[in-house]
Structures are given as structure tokens and as C-alpha cells.
Coordinates of C-alpha atoms in Angstrom, one line a residue:
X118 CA 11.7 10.2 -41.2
X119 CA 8.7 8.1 -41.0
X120 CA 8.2 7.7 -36.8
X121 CA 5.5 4.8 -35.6
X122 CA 4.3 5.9 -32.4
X123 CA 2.5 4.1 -29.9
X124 CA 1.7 3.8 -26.1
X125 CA 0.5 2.1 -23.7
X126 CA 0.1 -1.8 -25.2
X127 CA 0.1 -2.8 -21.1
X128 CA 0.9 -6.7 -22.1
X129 CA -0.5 -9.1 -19.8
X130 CA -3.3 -6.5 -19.0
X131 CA -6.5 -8.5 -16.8
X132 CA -10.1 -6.7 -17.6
X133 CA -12.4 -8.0 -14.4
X134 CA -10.1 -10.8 -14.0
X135 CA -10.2 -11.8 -17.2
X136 CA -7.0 -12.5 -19.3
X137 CA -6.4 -9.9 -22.0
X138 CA -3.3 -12.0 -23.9
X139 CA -5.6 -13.7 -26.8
X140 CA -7.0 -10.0 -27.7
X141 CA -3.4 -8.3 -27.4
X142 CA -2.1 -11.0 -29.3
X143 CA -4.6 -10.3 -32.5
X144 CA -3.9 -6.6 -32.0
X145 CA -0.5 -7.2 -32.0
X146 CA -0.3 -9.2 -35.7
X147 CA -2.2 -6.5 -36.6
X148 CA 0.9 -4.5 -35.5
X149 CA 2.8 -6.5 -37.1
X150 CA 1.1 -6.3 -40.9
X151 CA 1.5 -2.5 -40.3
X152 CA 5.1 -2.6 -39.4
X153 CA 5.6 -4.2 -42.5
X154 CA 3.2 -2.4 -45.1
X155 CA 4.5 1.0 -43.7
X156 CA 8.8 0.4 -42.8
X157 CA 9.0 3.2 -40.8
X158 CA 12.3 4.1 -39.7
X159 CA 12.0 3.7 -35.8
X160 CA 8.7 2.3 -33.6
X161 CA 8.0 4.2 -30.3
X162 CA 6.4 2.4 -27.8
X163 CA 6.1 5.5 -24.7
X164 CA 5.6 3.8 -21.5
X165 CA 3.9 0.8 -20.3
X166 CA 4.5 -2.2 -22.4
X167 CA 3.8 -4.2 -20.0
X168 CA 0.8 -4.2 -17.6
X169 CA 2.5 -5.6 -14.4
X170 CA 6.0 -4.5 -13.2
X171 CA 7.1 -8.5 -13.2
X172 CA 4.8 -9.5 -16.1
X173 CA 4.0 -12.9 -16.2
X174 CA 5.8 -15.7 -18.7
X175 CA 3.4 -15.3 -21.3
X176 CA 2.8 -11.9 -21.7
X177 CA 7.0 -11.7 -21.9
X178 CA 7.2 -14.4 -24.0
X179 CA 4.1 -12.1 -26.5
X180 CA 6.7 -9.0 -26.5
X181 CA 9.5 -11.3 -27.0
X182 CA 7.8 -12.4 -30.3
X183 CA 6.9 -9.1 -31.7
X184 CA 10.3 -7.6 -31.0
X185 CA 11.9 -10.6 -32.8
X186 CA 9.8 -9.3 -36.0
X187 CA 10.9 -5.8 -35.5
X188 CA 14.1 -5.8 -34.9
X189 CA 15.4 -8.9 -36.6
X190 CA 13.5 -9.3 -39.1
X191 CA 12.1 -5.9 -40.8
X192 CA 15.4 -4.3 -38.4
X193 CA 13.5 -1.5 -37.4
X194 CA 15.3 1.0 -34.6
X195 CA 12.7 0.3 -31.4
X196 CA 13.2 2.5 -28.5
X197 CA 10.8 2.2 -25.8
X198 CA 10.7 4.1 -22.5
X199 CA 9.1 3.1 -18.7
X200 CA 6.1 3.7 -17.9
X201 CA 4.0 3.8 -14.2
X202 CA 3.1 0.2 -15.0
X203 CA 6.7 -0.8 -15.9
X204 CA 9.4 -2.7 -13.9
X205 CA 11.8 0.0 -14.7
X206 CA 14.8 -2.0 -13.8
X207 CA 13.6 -4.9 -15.3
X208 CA 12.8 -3.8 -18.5
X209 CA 16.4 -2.0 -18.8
X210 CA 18.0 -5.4 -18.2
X211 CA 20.4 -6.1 -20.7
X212 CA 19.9 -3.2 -22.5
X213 CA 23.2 -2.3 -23.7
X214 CA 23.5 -5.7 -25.2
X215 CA 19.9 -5.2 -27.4
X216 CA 21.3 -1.7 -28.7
X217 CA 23.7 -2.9 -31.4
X218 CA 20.6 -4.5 -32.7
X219 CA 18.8 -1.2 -32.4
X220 CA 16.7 -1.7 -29.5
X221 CA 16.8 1.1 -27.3
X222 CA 15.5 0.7 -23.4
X223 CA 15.4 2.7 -21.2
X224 CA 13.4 1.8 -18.3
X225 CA 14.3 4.4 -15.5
X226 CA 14.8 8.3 -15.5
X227 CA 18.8 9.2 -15.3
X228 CA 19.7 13.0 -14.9
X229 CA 20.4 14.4 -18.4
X230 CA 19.1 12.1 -20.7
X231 CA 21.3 11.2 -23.8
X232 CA 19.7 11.5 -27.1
X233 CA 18.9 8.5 -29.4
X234 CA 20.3 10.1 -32.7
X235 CA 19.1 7.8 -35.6
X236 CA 19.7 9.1 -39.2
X237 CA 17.9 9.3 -42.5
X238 CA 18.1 10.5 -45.6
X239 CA 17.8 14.0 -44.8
X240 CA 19.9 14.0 -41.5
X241 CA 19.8 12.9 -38.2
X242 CA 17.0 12.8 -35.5
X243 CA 17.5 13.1 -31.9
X244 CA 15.4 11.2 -29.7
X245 CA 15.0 12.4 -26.0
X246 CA 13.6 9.7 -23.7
X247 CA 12.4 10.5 -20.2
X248 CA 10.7 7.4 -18.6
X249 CA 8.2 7.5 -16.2
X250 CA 9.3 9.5 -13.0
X251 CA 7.9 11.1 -10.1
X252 CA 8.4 14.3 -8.6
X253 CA 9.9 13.2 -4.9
X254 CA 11.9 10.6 -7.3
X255 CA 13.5 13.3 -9.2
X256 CA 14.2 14.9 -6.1
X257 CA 16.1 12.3 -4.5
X258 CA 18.0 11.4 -7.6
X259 CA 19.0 15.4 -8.7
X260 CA 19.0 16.7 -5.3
X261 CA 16.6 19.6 -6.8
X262 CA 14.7 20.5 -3.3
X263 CA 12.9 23.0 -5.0
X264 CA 11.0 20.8 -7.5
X265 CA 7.7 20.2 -5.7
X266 CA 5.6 18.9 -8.9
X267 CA 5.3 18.1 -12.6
X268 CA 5.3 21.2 -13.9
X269 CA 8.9 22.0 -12.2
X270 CA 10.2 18.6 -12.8
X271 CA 9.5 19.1 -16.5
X272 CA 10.7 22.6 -16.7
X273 CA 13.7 21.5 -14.9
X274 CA 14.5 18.2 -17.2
X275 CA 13.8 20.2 -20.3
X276 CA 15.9 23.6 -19.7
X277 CA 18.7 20.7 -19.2
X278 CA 18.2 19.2 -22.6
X279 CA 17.3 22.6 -24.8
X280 CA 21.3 23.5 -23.3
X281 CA 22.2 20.8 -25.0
X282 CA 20.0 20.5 -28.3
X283 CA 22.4 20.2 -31.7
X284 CA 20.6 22.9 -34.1
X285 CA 21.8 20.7 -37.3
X286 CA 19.0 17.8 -35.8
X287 CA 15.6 17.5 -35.3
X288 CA 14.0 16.7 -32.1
X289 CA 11.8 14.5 -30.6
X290 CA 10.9 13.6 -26.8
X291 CA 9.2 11.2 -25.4
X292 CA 8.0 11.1 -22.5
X293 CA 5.1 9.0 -20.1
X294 CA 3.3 11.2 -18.3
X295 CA 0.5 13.4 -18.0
X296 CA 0.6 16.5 -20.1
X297 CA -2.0 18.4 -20.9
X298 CA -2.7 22.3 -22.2
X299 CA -6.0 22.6 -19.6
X300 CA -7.3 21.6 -16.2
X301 CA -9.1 18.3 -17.2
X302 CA -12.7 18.2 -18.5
X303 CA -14.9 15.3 -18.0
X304 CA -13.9 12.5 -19.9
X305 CA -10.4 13.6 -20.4
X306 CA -9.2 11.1 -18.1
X307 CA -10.5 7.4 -18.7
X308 CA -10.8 4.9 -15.2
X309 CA -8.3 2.4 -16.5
X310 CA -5.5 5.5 -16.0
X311 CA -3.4 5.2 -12.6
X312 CA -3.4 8.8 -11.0
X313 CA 0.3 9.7 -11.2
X314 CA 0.6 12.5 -8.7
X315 CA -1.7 12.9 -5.4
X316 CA -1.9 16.2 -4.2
X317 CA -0.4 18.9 -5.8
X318 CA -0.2 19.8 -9.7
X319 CA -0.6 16.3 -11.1
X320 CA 0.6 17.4 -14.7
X321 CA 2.6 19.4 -16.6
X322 CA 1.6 22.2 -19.5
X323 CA 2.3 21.3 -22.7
X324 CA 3.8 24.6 -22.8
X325 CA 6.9 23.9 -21.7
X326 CA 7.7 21.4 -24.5
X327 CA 7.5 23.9 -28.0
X328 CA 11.0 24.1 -28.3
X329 CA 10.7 19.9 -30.0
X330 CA 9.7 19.1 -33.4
X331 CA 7.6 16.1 -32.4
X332 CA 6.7 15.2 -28.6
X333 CA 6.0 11.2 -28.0
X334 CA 3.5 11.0 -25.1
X335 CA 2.3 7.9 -23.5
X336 CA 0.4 7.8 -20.1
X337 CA -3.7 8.1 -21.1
X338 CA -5.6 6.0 -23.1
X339 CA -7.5 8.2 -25.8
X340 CA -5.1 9.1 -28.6
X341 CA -5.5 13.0 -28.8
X342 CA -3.0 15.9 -29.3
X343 CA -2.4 18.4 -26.5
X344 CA -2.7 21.9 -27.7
X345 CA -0.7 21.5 -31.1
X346 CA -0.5 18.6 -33.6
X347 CA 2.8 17.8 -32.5
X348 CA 2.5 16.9 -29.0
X349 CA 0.8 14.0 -29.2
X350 CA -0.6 10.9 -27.3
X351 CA -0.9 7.9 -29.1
X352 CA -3.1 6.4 -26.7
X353 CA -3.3 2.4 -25.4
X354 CA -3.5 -0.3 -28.3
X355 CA -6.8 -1.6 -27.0
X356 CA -9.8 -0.7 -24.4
X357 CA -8.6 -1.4 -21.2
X358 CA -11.8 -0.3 -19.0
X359 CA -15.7 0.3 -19.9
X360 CA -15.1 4.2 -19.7
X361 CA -13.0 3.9 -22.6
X362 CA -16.0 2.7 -25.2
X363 CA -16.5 5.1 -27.1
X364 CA -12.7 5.8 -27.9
X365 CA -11.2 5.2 -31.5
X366 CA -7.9 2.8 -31.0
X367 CA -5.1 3.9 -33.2
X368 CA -1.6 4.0 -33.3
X369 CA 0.1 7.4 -34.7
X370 CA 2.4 7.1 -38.2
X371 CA 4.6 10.6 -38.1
X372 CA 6.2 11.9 -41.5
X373 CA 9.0 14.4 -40.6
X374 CA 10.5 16.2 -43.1
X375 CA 13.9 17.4 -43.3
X376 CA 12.7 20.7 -41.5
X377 CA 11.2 18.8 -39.2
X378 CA 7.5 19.9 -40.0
X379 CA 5.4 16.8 -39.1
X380 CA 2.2 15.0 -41.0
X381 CA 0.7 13.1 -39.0
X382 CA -2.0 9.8 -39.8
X383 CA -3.6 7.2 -37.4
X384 CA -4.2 3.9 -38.1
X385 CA -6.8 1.6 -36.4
X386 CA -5.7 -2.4 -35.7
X387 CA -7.9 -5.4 -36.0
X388 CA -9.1 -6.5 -32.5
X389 CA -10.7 -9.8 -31.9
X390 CA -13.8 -8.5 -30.2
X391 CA -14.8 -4.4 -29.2
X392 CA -16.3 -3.3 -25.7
X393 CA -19.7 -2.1 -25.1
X394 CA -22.4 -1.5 -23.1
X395 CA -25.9 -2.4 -23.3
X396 CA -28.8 -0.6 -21.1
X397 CA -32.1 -2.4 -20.8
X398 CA -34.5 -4.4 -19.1
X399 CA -33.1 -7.8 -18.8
X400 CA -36.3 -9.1 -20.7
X401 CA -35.4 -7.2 -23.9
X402 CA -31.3 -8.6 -23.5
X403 CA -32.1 -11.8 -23.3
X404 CA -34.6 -12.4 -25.4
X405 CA -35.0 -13.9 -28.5
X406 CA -33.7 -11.0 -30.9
X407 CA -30.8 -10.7 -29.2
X408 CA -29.1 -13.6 -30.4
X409 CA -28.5 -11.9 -33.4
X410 CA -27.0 -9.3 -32.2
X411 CA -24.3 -8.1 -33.7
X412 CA -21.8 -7.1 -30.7
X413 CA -22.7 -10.2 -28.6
X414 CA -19.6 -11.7 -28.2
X415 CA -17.8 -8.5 -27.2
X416 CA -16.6 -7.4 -23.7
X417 CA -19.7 -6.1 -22.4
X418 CA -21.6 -4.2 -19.5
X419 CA -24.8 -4.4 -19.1
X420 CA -26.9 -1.3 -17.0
X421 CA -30.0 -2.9 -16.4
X422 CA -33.0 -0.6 -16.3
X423 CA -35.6 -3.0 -14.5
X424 CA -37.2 -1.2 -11.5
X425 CA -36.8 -4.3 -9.4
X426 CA -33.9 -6.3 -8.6
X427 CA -34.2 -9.9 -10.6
X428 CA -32.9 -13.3 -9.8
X429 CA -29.6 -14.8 -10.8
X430 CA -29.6 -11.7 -13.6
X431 CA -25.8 -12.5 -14.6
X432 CA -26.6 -16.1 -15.2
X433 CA -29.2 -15.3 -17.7
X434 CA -26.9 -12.7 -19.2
X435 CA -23.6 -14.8 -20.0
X436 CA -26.3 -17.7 -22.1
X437 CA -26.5 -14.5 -24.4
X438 CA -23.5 -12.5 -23.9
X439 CA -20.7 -15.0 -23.3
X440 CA -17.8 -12.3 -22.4
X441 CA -20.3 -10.2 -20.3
X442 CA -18.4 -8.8 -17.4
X443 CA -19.8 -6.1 -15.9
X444 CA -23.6 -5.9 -14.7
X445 CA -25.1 -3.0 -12.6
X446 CA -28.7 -2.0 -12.4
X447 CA -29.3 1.7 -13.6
X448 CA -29.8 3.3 -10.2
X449 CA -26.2 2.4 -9.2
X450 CA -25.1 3.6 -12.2
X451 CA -26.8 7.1 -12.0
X452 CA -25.5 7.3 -8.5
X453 CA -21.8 6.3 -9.2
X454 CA -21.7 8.3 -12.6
X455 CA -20.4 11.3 -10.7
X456 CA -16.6 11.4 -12.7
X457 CA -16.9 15.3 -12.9
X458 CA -14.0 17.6 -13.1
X459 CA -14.9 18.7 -9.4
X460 CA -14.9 15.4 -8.5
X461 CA -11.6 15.0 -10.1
X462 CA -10.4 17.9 -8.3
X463 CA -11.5 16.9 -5.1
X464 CA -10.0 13.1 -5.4
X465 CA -6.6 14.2 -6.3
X466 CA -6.5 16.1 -3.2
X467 CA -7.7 13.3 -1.2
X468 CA -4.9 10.8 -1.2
X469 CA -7.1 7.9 0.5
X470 CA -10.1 8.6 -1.5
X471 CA -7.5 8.1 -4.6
X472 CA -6.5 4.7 -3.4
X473 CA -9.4 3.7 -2.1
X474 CA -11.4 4.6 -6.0
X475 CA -7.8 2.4 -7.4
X476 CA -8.6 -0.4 -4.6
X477 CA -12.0 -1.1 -5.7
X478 CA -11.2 -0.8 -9.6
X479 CA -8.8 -3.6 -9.5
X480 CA -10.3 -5.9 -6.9
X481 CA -14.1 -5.2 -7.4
X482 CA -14.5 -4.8 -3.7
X483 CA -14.0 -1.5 -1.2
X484 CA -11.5 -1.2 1.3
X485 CA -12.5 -3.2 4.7
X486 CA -11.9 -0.8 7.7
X487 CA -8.3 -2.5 8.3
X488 CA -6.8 -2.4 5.3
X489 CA -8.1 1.3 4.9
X490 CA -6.6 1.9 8.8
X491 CA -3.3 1.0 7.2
X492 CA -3.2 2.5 3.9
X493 CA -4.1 5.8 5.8
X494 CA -0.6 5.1 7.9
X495 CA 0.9 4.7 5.4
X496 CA 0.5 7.5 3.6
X497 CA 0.3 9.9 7.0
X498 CA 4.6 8.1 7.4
X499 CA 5.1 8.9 3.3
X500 CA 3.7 12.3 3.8
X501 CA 6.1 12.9 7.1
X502 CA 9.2 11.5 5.1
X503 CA 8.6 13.9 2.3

């Protein structure tokens, strides 16, 4: 069975208040020319299709598009899980309706998932979706008290469906979350990815999911496999923050074989334009030479390495680099480039510090004093409720 996997397309998706839709829309007829060089017998998307619980008219009306070629035209089997990002209820609506056309949603975790079983020429194929779901939201639903992370959520969802794994099938899960096989090194986790757990173990061990054939992972950005070449994430369809530069975009073609042994490609998509960032002295960016520069009409930052602050520097910038977004001067940077795994450590522990960092990511400013008075009630009531 030949499995197109793929995560994280976050539709509708804003980078410094600036619309994403024209670049997902080239990334996604890239999609599209893929789908129908390569037929594979079921797409994945694992978790966040859409970047916005209630996405906006026009980034429904992109999916809507797309889906139309997949499942009516080329009639490829879609089954696509929530995400963090995801309106779970939303994206379920309807959803028994879009099945007898093979689309598959399911948008919120229920207590022992049904498998998915799609057949090919070598047998059938189970897939096991498990949307996006947090601990204390397993808890209330299962009534399991003494799940108090990931790593016992998991364990607990998957000892229910290895009971009740067919040994005449192969088996795939898939999953939005974060998995991983170590504590997190720096770089392993990119800023455009929402911390899913505060406190606590905020992942689970990959571990726990051997007893599958292929594992479908959505959830970070980098496309990467997590301790074995068969648990996998596919990573987002484009760069969705500036820590996320360097990264090579692909989505992940799976060939299983009747056995279930897996071969596994990537494929890269067109984009419109890449991300970078430039470090100089604004002299040398602006000058004449770099008009011809190649990468000018990316998404970029520019670190500016001039030892005193200059006038109106964005200004001069954007008659060079139109899509410049991002400016700081170098100083800022070395101070603010402090991302380590300690720091990591310490801000996942720090439940205000966590939304404070998401705060000022989204909204390019900090938290006043009264908004961060009432986060910080907030989260003193949630942490007395639970």
C-alpha cells in the first residue's frame, strides 16, 4: 500500500500578520501534481489542517478545493485527524456523510478508537486515528484518574487498541502529538510549535508505539523519524516561523508491503518564495549589489550588525526586500538567542513564562501588567480545578 503522509498544512496560517494563503495555495498545486503523478492509495493529513479553530472563508474555501481533487476526482481514501490548531468539532461536521466518499474525519479523541481498514492488493490496512488530546481531557472523558501525562495517556490509549489489533492486518496510527525517543536538544523544537503540555512530561516515548507497522505523527514542523524509520513525522508543508530556515519541507510517500515492512521517500513541493535571514550592516543590504540578489523577494529577517541604531532602518529595507518582516539589530538577537534545552526545561515548568513567550510570538508585543495579572488567575483557578 502506497501511504502519502503529511502534517501540519495549518491553512489560513498569518506569518507577522501577513497572510500565508497565496504561498499555501502554490504549495498546495504542488500537492496536487504529486497526488496525481504518485496515486497512492490513502493521503494522511495528521493534525492541523487548518491554522485557526474557525478558519476563515478563504482558507475553507482552499481545503475545499483540494479535497474536491482528491476525493472526487483521483478518489483517493483521505483520512485526516485534529490537531491543537483544529476546531475539533468543526472539522468532524458532517463527517459521516463525506465517508461513503472516502473521506475520513475525525476531529476529536473518542475512547477506543475504531480502525479505518482500507484494502489493497495484498490485504487490508488498519488505520488507528487518535486526534489531538490532552491529558486532563482524557481524563474527564475515560474517567482514568490515574493518567497524569502523555506518557500514561498514550500507554493507556495504546494497550486499548493492541487488545484489539486483527493479526491478518497491518497497522498504522496516527496520531498529533509530541513524541519523541529523547528529552529535546536544541533545535528539536521550532518557535512556530504550540507547547502542548505545561508542567509535567510534555511527551510521550516513542517506545510505547513498536507494536505498529507505520506510526503517522503530526505536531512539529521538521520532518524527522523518532528513533526508528517507521515512526515518523512528516512535518508542516511550509515554514511557518524564522527558526524553521534551515529546515527541508517535504511530505513522506510510504510503500508497505504485504508484511508490512515500510520504504519510505520524501518529496519536496514548489513554494512561491523561501524564508531567510540576512545579517549585515544595513549599508551592505541595501546597497547596490543587492538588488540582485537572489532570495530578495523571500520572507526575510534581517539581524543588523551596525553598532549604532540607524534611522527609519525598515523603510530602507522593504525598497530592497519587499516581503521583509522581521528586523532586529544583532545585540537583541545574541541576547534573545537563548532557546537551550535548559531553557526549554525551565519554560515548560513555568506555565506563565510559557504563555507569556506564546503571547509575544503571535502579537509582537509582551504582556502589559494586566493582562499578565489575569492570565496568572487564570491559570492559579485551572490549576485548583485540576
Amino acid at each position: 500500500m502506497k501511504i502519502l503522509h503529511t502534517s501540519d498544512w495549518h491553512i489560513g496560517r498569518f506569518l507577522n500578520q501577513r497572510s500565508l494563503l497565496g504561498d499555501q495555495a502554490a504549495i498546495l498545486e504542488g500537492l496536487r501534481a504529486l497526488l496525481r503523478r504518485e496515486l497512492p492509495d490513502v493521503l494522511i493529513i495528521a493534525g492541523d489542517l487548518y491554522d485557526r479553530s474557525i478558519p476563515s472563508r478563504e482558507a475553507l474555501s482552499l481545503v475545499d478545493d483540494i479535497l474536491d481533487t482528491v476525493i472526487l476526482e483521483l478518489k483517493i481514501p483521505t483520512i485526516i485527524i485534529g490537531g491543537n490548531h483544529d476546531g475539533g468539532q468543526r472539522l468532524a461536521f458532517t463527517s459521516g456523510i463525506l465517508e461513503k466518499r472516502g473521506l475520513y474525519i475525525r476531529g476529536v479523541f473518542t475512547p477506543s478508537p475504531e480502525p479505518i481498514v482500507l484494502e489493497d492488493g495484498q490485504g487490508g490496512v488498519a488505520f488507528w486515528p487518535v486526534p489531538f488530546v490532552k491529558p486532563v481531557e482524557y481524563r474527564d472523558i475515560t474517567g482514568e484518574e490515574s493518567v497524569r501525562d502523555y506518557q500514561d495517556m498514550y500507554a493507556a490509549i495504546l494497550e486499548d487498541i493492541e487488545k484489539r489489533m486483527d493479526p491478518s492486518l497491518r497497522h498504522v496510527l496516527i496520531t498529533h502529538g509530541m513524541i519523541l525517543s529523547h528529552l529535546p536538544e536544541d533545535g528539536d523544537l521550532d518557535d512556530s510549535v504550540r507547547p502542548i503540555e505545561i508542567g509535567g512530561i510534555s511527551f510521550a516515548r516513542s517506545s510505547l508505539f513498536r507494536a505498529f507497522d507505520y506510526v503517522a505523527l503530526g505536531h512539529l514542523h521538521r520532518p524527522q523519524r523518532v528513533g526508528d524509520d517507521r515512526i515518523r513525522y512528516a512535518g508542516s508543508l511550509f515554514k511557518y516561523s524564522f527558526s524553521e530556515v534551515n529546515q527541508h519541507k517535504s511530505v513522506t510517500l510510504v510503500d508497505m508491503d504485504g508484511s508490512g515492512e515500510v520504504d519510505i521517500r520524501t518529496k519536496s513541493l514548489p513554494t512561491l518564495r523561501d524564508m531567510a535571514i540576512l545579517i549585515g550592516t544595513l549599508d551592505d543590504l541595501t546597497g547596490a549589489s543587492a538588488l540582485d540578489h537572489p532570495g530578495r523577494e523571500d520572507y526575510i529577517k534581517v539581524i543588523l550588525t551596525d553598532g549604532v541604531r540607524r534611522l527609519n532602518p525598515m523603510e530602507q529595507l522593504k525598497k530592497v526586500y519587499p516581503n521583509v518582516l522581521e528586523m532586529e539589530y544583532q545585540s537583541q538577537s545574541i541576547s534573545r538567542g537563548s532557546t537551550t534545552t535548559k531553557r526549554i526545561k525551565e519554560r515548560l515548568s513555568d506555565p506563565l513564562a510559557l504563555f507569556e513567550d506564546f503571547y509575544e510570538q503571535i502579537h509582537g508585543e509582551p504582556l502589559t501588567p494586566e493582562k499578565q495579572a489575569v492570565a496568572r488567575e487564570i491559570m492559579e483557578e485551572t490549576h485548583e480545578t485540576h
